XYZ file of C-alpha atoms in Angstrom:
583
model
C -63.395 36.389 34.413
C -61.583 38.523 32.922
C -57.882 37.776 32.785
C -56.918 40.374 34.574
C -58.685 39.313 37.810
C -57.982 35.761 37.297
C -54.526 36.244 37.060
C -54.010 38.946 40.634
C -55.643 36.023 41.799
C -53.158 33.359 40.594
C -50.393 34.991 41.883
C -51.658 35.540 45.332
C -52.103 31.909 45.726
C -48.046 31.631 45.033
C -47.475 33.305 48.807
C -48.543 30.276 49.904
C -46.796 27.684 51.530
C -48.587 24.524 49.579
C -46.955 23.545 46.432
C -50.066 21.925 45.177
C -52.263 25.200 45.472
C -49.279 26.253 42.816
C -49.767 23.457 40.972
C -52.458 24.635 40.264
C -52.420 28.448 39.004
C -48.512 27.748 37.498
C -50.791 25.389 35.012
C -53.904 28.454 35.037
C -51.008 30.125 34.312
C -49.641 28.259 31.581
C -53.518 28.673 29.836
C -53.079 32.231 29.864
C -49.743 31.887 28.584
C -50.646 30.011 25.285
C -53.213 33.003 24.249
C -51.423 35.951 21.789
C -53.771 37.699 23.180
C -52.351 38.091 26.484
C -48.498 38.214 26.556
C -49.036 41.777 26.976
C -50.539 42.010 29.254
C -49.064 39.414 31.289
C -45.140 40.128 30.582
C -46.446 43.636 31.343
C -47.537 43.348 34.893
C -45.766 44.243 36.958
C -45.472 41.007 39.384
C -45.828 39.487 36.899
C -42.525 38.183 35.796
C -40.816 38.775 39.447
C -43.533 36.502 41.220
C -42.848 33.196 38.887
C -39.301 33.159 38.825
C -39.127 33.718 42.701
C -41.340 30.773 43.058
C -38.975 28.985 40.130
C -35.121 29.498 41.951
C -37.033 28.682 45.687
C -39.045 25.714 44.758
C -37.905 24.478 41.646
C -35.971 20.916 43.934
C -39.785 20.517 45.798
C -41.781 19.940 42.794
C -40.636 18.535 39.376
C -43.934 19.445 37.856
C -44.870 22.984 39.665
C -41.184 24.056 37.793
C -42.443 22.345 34.407
C -45.494 24.706 34.109
C -43.522 27.888 35.244
C -40.448 26.680 32.748
C -43.200 26.446 30.046
C -44.693 30.229 30.494
C -41.521 31.181 30.361
C -40.654 29.559 27.448
C -43.282 30.627 25.476
C -41.901 34.533 26.193
C -38.796 33.298 25.321
C -39.761 32.952 21.628
C -40.662 36.372 21.001
C -37.121 37.706 20.967
C -38.554 41.285 22.996
C -39.057 39.849 25.010
C -35.144 38.374 26.424
C -34.311 41.459 27.597
C -36.622 41.500 30.524
C -36.559 37.883 30.956
C -32.943 38.057 31.475
C -33.097 40.903 34.085
C -35.623 38.558 36.397
C -32.606 35.946 35.641
C -34.333 33.647 34.042
C -31.402 32.096 31.992
C -29.585 31.965 35.364
C -32.330 29.493 37.055
C -32.896 27.760 34.445
C -28.867 26.573 34.120
C -29.423 26.212 37.909
C -32.470 23.866 37.365
C -31.020 21.632 35.247
C -27.112 21.093 36.580
C -29.622 20.220 39.739
C -31.624 16.987 37.663
C -28.589 16.448 35.952
C -26.962 15.876 40.039
C -30.024 13.899 41.085
C -29.959 10.821 38.309
C -26.335 10.944 38.207
C -26.715 10.044 42.732
C -30.540 7.964 41.560
C -28.808 5.934 38.831
C -25.606 5.406 41.851
C -28.254 3.966 44.275
C -29.046 1.570 41.875
C -25.870 -0.056 40.737
C -25.465 -0.171 44.767
C -28.365 -2.537 45.083
C -27.721 -4.345 41.736
C -28.522 -7.932 42.334
C -30.826 -7.400 45.330
C -35.254 -7.473 45.658
C -34.841 -3.443 45.362
C -33.098 -3.128 42.050
C -36.630 -3.870 40.422
C -37.944 -1.285 42.065
C -35.739 1.176 42.065
C -35.301 0.854 38.254
C -38.828 1.597 37.930
C -38.297 4.710 39.975
C -35.244 5.663 38.392
C -37.424 5.205 35.127
C -40.073 7.294 36.270
C -37.841 10.113 37.395
C -35.526 10.457 33.063
C -39.084 11.078 31.721
C -40.366 13.525 34.239
C -36.993 15.349 33.434
C -36.726 14.485 29.786
C -39.882 17.321 29.899
C -38.562 19.305 31.903
C -34.764 19.924 30.345
C -36.424 19.952 26.284
C -38.356 23.320 27.658
C -35.168 24.068 29.554
C -32.157 23.754 27.120
C -35.150 25.402 24.477
C -35.506 28.007 26.816
C -31.721 29.005 27.077
C -31.217 28.358 23.019
C -33.574 31.203 22.694
C -32.049 33.597 24.664
C -28.312 32.751 23.157
C -29.536 34.671 20.143
C -27.402 37.468 22.943
C -23.470 36.412 21.673
C -22.591 38.056 25.858
C -25.675 35.670 27.387
C -24.793 32.857 25.202
C -20.198 33.354 26.316
C -22.378 32.599 29.638
C -23.454 30.204 28.794
C -20.724 29.177 28.364
C -18.998 28.991 30.223
C -21.202 28.064 32.569
C -21.007 24.701 31.611
C -23.647 24.457 29.298
C -21.347 22.723 26.981
C -21.106 19.581 28.826
C -24.381 19.327 30.664
C -25.482 19.183 26.580
C -22.777 16.298 25.681
C -24.977 14.504 28.278
C -27.891 15.305 26.855
C -27.049 13.122 24.329
C -27.202 9.478 26.246
C -30.549 10.406 26.339
C -33.451 8.243 23.758
C -36.412 10.691 23.985
C -36.739 12.330 20.508
C -37.638 15.784 21.134
C -34.715 16.125 23.533
C -32.276 15.125 20.935
C -33.562 17.232 18.402
C -33.098 20.582 20.941
C -29.880 19.039 22.060
C -28.905 18.887 18.686
C -29.808 21.652 17.977
C -28.264 24.210 20.694
C -24.639 22.346 19.734
C -24.379 23.019 16.279
C -25.844 26.431 17.042
C -22.586 27.161 20.113
C -19.931 25.116 17.461
C -19.990 28.455 15.148
C -18.187 29.959 18.008
C -14.223 28.511 18.586
C -14.421 28.548 21.741
C -17.429 25.977 21.709
C -15.970 24.161 19.041
C -13.035 22.888 20.200
C -14.802 22.619 23.937
C -17.194 19.596 22.270
C -13.643 18.217 21.270
C -12.678 18.033 24.054
C -14.888 16.606 25.813
C -15.341 13.787 23.082
C -18.552 14.743 21.644
C -18.092 13.069 18.333
C -17.673 9.798 19.604
C -21.607 10.410 21.212
C -22.902 11.305 17.906
C -22.194 7.804 16.455
C -24.755 6.181 17.793
C -27.421 8.344 15.127
C -25.663 6.565 12.728
C -26.960 3.552 12.832
C -30.306 4.715 14.138
C -33.638 5.023 11.623
C -34.623 8.723 11.966
C -33.499 11.282 9.205
C -33.982 14.107 11.407
C -30.980 13.320 13.847
C -28.695 12.241 11.788
C -28.822 15.566 10.085
C -28.351 17.286 12.601
C -25.932 14.724 13.525
C -24.236 15.632 9.956
C -24.147 19.066 10.278
C -22.963 19.613 14.077
C -19.855 17.133 12.451
C -19.636 19.906 9.680
C -19.426 22.342 12.574
C -16.714 20.701 14.061
C -14.076 19.683 10.713
C -13.144 23.176 10.735
C -10.969 21.619 13.374
C -7.607 19.374 12.893
C -8.113 17.350 15.878
C -11.583 17.191 15.323
C -11.276 15.614 11.920
C -8.909 13.288 13.602
C -11.005 12.211 15.810
C -14.183 11.340 13.102
C -11.044 8.941 10.949
C -10.886 7.819 14.627
C -14.482 6.669 15.186
C -15.103 4.793 12.414
C -17.803 7.902 10.322
C -16.146 8.055 6.853
C -17.595 4.835 5.797
C -20.789 5.751 7.409
C -20.787 9.141 5.866
C -19.692 8.043 2.323
C -22.496 5.661 2.012
C -24.863 8.265 2.557
C -23.343 10.082 -1.063
C -25.541 7.636 -2.435
C -29.180 9.609 -0.338
C -30.424 12.174 -1.765
C -31.681 13.645 1.324
C -28.463 13.944 2.503
C -25.768 13.982 -0.311
C -24.747 17.539 0.033
C -24.352 18.364 3.664
C -22.120 14.380 2.930
C -20.306 16.303 -0.038
C -19.362 19.776 2.740
C -18.197 17.116 4.905
C -16.580 14.746 3.137
C -14.599 17.908 1.306
C -13.525 19.498 4.739
C -12.535 15.847 6.316
C -10.136 15.792 2.983
C -8.267 18.887 3.065
C -5.176 16.358 5.955
C -3.752 14.406 3.934
C -3.294 11.647 5.680
C -7.315 10.882 5.692
C -7.597 11.209 2.030
C -5.325 7.742 2.514
C -8.641 6.013 4.408
C -10.709 7.219 1.128
C -8.827 5.119 -1.151
C -10.403 1.552 0.962
C -13.926 3.190 0.198
C -16.029 3.480 -2.466
C -15.889 7.115 -2.305
C -14.094 8.109 -5.302
C -16.452 5.410 -7.443
C -19.513 7.676 -6.400
C -18.402 10.947 -6.865
C -16.967 10.286 -10.187
C -20.973 9.424 -11.131
C -22.477 12.216 -9.103
C -19.929 14.711 -11.340
C -20.753 12.499 -14.735
C -24.717 12.163 -13.672
C -24.544 16.715 -12.378
C -27.353 17.794 -13.704
C -25.889 21.466 -14.454
C -23.300 21.837 -17.282
C -20.888 23.046 -14.626
C -19.957 20.343 -12.018
C -21.235 21.959 -7.784
C -18.248 23.062 -6.099
C -18.720 21.429 -3.249
C -18.700 18.293 -5.228
C -15.928 19.861 -7.445
C -13.499 20.329 -4.700
C -14.206 17.393 -2.555
C -13.421 15.328 -6.359
C -9.772 17.673 -6.962
C -9.129 16.949 -3.061
C -9.552 12.987 -3.844
C -7.776 13.297 -6.664
C -3.991 14.080 -5.293
C -3.793 10.409 -3.869
C -2.933 7.476 -6.377
C -5.300 5.217 -3.805
C -8.973 7.143 -4.443
C -7.215 8.369 -8.570
C -6.589 4.628 -9.013
C -10.271 3.540 -8.464
C -11.231 5.480 -11.553
C -11.805 3.377 -15.004
C -10.610 4.132 -18.638
C -14.178 5.127 -19.297
C -14.954 7.017 -16.947
C -12.064 8.753 -16.855
C -12.908 9.596 -21.236
C -16.367 10.894 -19.911
C -14.737 13.400 -17.541
C -12.459 14.585 -20.302
C -14.687 14.792 -22.999
C -18.104 16.148 -20.531
C -15.083 18.959 -19.186
C -14.738 19.879 -22.797
C -17.374 19.978 -23.976
C -19.101 22.278 -21.041
C -14.975 24.599 -20.475
C -15.463 22.809 -17.239
C -12.538 24.555 -15.920
C -12.384 23.146 -11.911
C -12.734 20.070 -13.715
C -9.463 20.461 -16.104
C -7.736 20.876 -12.547
C -9.488 17.115 -10.540
C -8.127 15.480 -14.424
C -4.892 16.749 -14.683
C -4.670 15.149 -10.595
C -5.777 11.773 -11.779
C -3.505 11.988 -14.862
C -1.071 12.889 -12.162
C -1.011 10.870 -9.462
C -2.853 7.134 -11.305
C -0.561 4.610 -11.232
C -3.082 3.004 -13.893
C -1.120 3.221 -17.516
C -4.311 3.043 -19.412
C -4.789 6.494 -18.109
C -1.614 7.662 -19.247
C -3.207 6.452 -23.104
C -6.454 7.718 -22.650
C -5.323 10.947 -21.505
C -2.333 11.758 -24.945
C -5.834 10.649 -26.813
C -7.165 13.992 -26.534
C -3.571 16.663 -26.274
C -4.652 17.482 -29.526
C -8.210 18.780 -28.405
C -6.471 20.414 -25.588
C -4.234 22.277 -27.609
C -7.161 23.319 -29.772
C -8.344 25.532 -26.758
C -5.956 26.829 -25.434
C -4.797 28.295 -29.020
C -9.201 28.546 -28.933
C -9.277 30.228 -25.444
C -6.217 31.377 -24.447
C -7.831 34.599 -23.372
C -9.929 32.468 -19.944
C -6.729 32.894 -17.693
C -8.196 30.221 -15.671
C -8.888 27.190 -17.965
C -5.900 28.025 -19.498
C -3.905 27.750 -17.018
C -5.878 24.266 -16.008
C -4.572 22.944 -19.447
C -0.891 23.694 -19.686
C -0.429 21.593 -16.435
C -2.212 19.143 -17.824
C -0.691 18.880 -20.773
C 2.394 19.288 -18.804
C 1.565 15.829 -17.014
C 1.044 13.812 -19.857
C 3.887 11.565 -20.888
C 4.191 12.194 -24.819
C 8.245 11.832 -25.138
C 8.692 11.538 -29.072
C 5.674 12.455 -29.591
C 6.207 16.846 -28.283
C 8.739 16.792 -32.307
C 4.830 16.513 -33.685
C 3.075 19.587 -31.478
C 6.799 21.862 -31.758
C 4.670 23.935 -34.383
C 5.521 27.852 -34.877
C 1.476 28.530 -33.193
C 2.406 26.752 -29.936
C 6.588 28.097 -29.053
C 5.056 31.183 -29.748
C 2.748 30.086 -26.628
C 5.151 29.266 -25.235
C 7.053 32.504 -25.581
C 4.016 34.942 -25.166
C 3.094 33.067 -21.204
C 6.981 33.247 -20.066
C 6.118 37.262 -20.182
C 6.503 38.920 -17.196
C 3.827 41.614 -16.485
C 2.008 39.624 -19.227
C 0.249 37.192 -17.938
C -0.242 35.950 -14.309
C 2.868 34.503 -12.197
C 0.942 31.607 -12.498
C 0.691 31.071 -15.475
C 3.905 31.647 -16.342
C 5.191 29.265 -13.310
C 2.848 26.159 -15.242
C 4.415 27.439 -18.198
C 8.122 26.957 -17.718
C 6.503 23.730 -15.860
C 5.363 22.644 -19.024
C 8.878 23.749 -20.673
C 11.018 21.228 -18.394
C 8.271 18.858 -19.295
C 9.129 19.452 -23.028
C 12.439 19.396 -22.253
C 13.015 15.895 -21.422
C 13.266 14.729 -24.551
C 16.662 15.360 -26.087
C 15.282 16.096 -29.566
C 11.706 18.293 -28.550
C 15.172 20.280 -25.973
C 16.825 21.571 -28.507
C 14.288 22.624 -31.119
C 13.311 25.168 -27.945
C 16.888 26.207 -27.659
C 16.810 26.946 -31.181
C 13.150 28.738 -31.030
C 15.197 30.946 -27.888
C 13.502 29.329 -24.884
C 15.603 29.167 -22.646
C 16.099 33.199 -23.118
C 12.986 33.946 -22.418
C 13.562 31.504 -19.116
C 16.892 32.980 -18.265
C 15.069 35.999 -18.621
C 12.108 35.393 -15.617
C 15.016 33.781 -13.710
C 16.134 38.087 -13.670
C 12.924 39.446 -12.792
C 12.187 37.087 -10.328
C 15.667 36.168 -8.532
C 13.933 36.537 -4.822
C 11.254 34.396 -5.792
C 12.520 30.819 -4.841
C 9.477 29.095 -6.657
C 10.369 30.288 -9.862
C 14.052 30.113 -9.114
C 13.518 25.936 -8.776
C 10.739 25.785 -11.953
C 13.941 27.215 -13.442
C 16.787 25.503 -12.571
C 14.966 22.576 -13.195
C 14.626 23.463 -16.830
C 18.262 24.967 -17.139
C 19.690 20.768 -15.595
C 17.163 19.242 -18.332
C 18.630 21.529 -21.771
C 22.126 20.828 -19.813
C 21.404 17.213 -19.218
C 20.979 16.695 -22.593
C 24.420 18.751 -23.226
C 22.256 21.825 -24.628
C 23.182 25.554 -23.612
C 26.135 24.926 -21.337
C 28.210 27.830 -23.829
C 24.812 29.589 -22.895
C 24.476 29.746 -19.315
C 29.028 30.280 -19.234
C 29.029 33.258 -20.771
C 26.727 34.809 -18.891
C 28.746 35.848 -15.604
C 25.924 37.447 -13.745
C 23.385 34.367 -13.752
C 26.786 32.333 -13.140
C 28.045 34.729 -9.342
C 23.914 33.853 -9.149
C 23.749 30.077 -9.003
C 26.974 30.180 -7.013
C 25.711 32.159 -4.063
C 22.761 29.704 -4.008
C 24.888 27.502 -2.440
C 24.395 28.917 0.843
C 20.580 29.273 0.111
C 18.561 28.446 3.168
C 16.023 27.257 1.216
C 17.100 23.264 0.470
C 15.741 22.967 -2.791
C 17.145 25.938 -4.193
C 20.734 25.066 -2.768
C 20.183 21.553 -4.548
C 19.563 22.382 -7.497
C 22.118 24.703 -8.049
C 24.451 21.859 -6.700
C 22.771 19.959 -9.703
C 23.666 22.121 -12.058
C 26.824 23.644 -11.505
C 28.068 19.719 -11.187
C 27.289 19.569 -14.374
C 28.524 23.471 -16.466
C 31.951 23.180 -14.308
C 32.820 19.847 -15.899
C 33.474 22.679 -18.851
C 34.990 25.990 -16.986
C 38.190 25.060 -14.629
C 37.668 28.967 -14.025
C 34.439 28.578 -12.420
C 35.440 24.800 -10.257
C 37.624 27.103 -8.333
C 34.892 29.733 -7.551
C 32.718 26.932 -6.456
C 35.562 25.400 -4.100
C 35.884 29.295 -3.119
C 31.986 29.159 -2.579
C 32.188 25.963 -0.359
C 35.290 26.596 1.345
C 34.281 30.261 2.847
C 30.590 27.497 3.727
C 32.573 25.156 5.946
C 34.832 27.563 7.760
C 32.326 30.932 8.281
C 33.549 31.104 11.367
C 36.823 31.283 10.400
C 35.997 33.429 7.837
C 34.542 36.055 9.145
C 37.444 36.294 12.304
C 39.912 37.049 9.758
C 37.850 39.959 7.644
C 37.307 40.880 11.108
C 41.674 41.017 11.285
C 41.454 42.509 8.088
C 39.866 45.102 8.535
C 41.078 46.450 11.745
C 44.300 46.341 10.851
C 43.368 48.469 7.855
C 42.137 50.944 10.667
C 45.193 50.603 12.167
C 43.476 48.909 15.542
C 45.900 47.950 18.154
C 45.843 44.415 17.188
C 47.622 43.045 20.478
C 46.057 40.814 22.498
C 46.595 37.654 24.804
C 45.834 34.324 23.287
C 46.292 30.833 25.563
C 49.543 29.758 23.806
C 50.502 33.520 26.025
C 51.573 35.078 22.699
C 50.827 38.168 20.603
C 50.573 36.165 17.553
C 48.545 33.457 16.466
C 50.131 30.304 16.624
C 50.876 28.326 13.459
C 50.054 25.540 15.028
C 46.629 26.345 15.292
C 46.008 26.329 11.402
C 48.747 23.374 10.085
C 47.865 20.522 10.864
C 51.269 19.315 9.479
C 53.246 20.829 11.675
C 54.141 18.722 14.323
């Protein structure tokens, strides 16, 4: 029979009141739809979509089989983007949502009935009925959610689905066991998790806890999809906290050993290490050891950004870096020096700075000459120079600085303390290096004799509005002054001293504290400075009173009548208000 004539006869059946003929007609229409050459005719037929959508809307509660056949037809059509508009016009998405909601309610009702008959003779029979219903429902859910996922390519439709509790329905599906249903559910959730509102709702409705089962199941596909969904959710702080609370971190760390899961696991672990509190949890796993091994055996000269980013975050916690052995650290430094890997140098700095293992510091000292050589030969590469300066500034060299403070190195310090000539980040890092060097009295004297303190003061005057530069300068200066170096130089600069005094009232507590510590040293050598500090502190503690007095002085200068009645009944300030010794 010609497909066009066959379709006309099949559509007439849907006007019959009996369900069985409709089932057969729907089954045959599905057969036509599976043949691609028939799709254009089917979609262009005047009554095709309207008849099927009306039947689906009216009959879906009467027959699950009929509903499944009709949904399968729309499932085929939804795979083609050009058909989405006409499907929307016939409200296929709305009908599918109603069917899914109805089936979930039906399951809840049947399950409640089973619980009521627990322990009764009818329990086994009810359980069989429930399992039969679940098997049919899972096929229907698979088709229905696939239709919705396909139609959700349109952001407007996707937003409408979100408002219709699509996420709540999908999370219910994570409790099911059908493999194909779980695949489409995880795919759909992963797609929706890109939208912030959807992500927040998933976190709120405990999506993360429901994913835990897939880490213990022996199924590669479901685990891969779960990792992808967790990765999207990890951009939310609360989600990262829930992942840690539900014990995911040790499971994800173990996946670093399996090549198929390695990349997504690295990205996921990197996102988790964005939180300082969570980094401590990694110290109780083998994550740092595995990451170091992956870096040492990385096939390319420059380590992948995702891997080195994870390693760098982990290196900020001493509990993590203490897992690194001296031999591993030595191999890492050698690899960085050989390949000039900038980000690997950043990791090395973190290890040196946070390790409590004295062998790491000893090993780092043995490479100082190599670091210095690299600074000289590749000093024009700003990023590399920044990282190496940072490394040298955290190595505890003490007396060994005297061997390193050669004329070329002093010139290097001057060049990198020149505002406008190099990046501000490099200037700041160089100031930290000077602080480290000047912790040794003899090294500080060499720096002072080579005008490094003058260069630092010039940076301070040009960056006087930048708190970060101010704090670092004050710390550097404190190192010199502690060794009684440069005191007369600073005392001779009234504008600098005035700035220090004004900073005693700074809102930034670090600026305030460091200014106080510097002035505590300087005032021992200048009585006049001591008086100025007292005056400043007096004004700080009596700010309201000083403002009141200044206001009155201004009014007197302007000739304003100062007459007023105070609480003592006079028009003058009573000395008793201010003199505690006046009885």
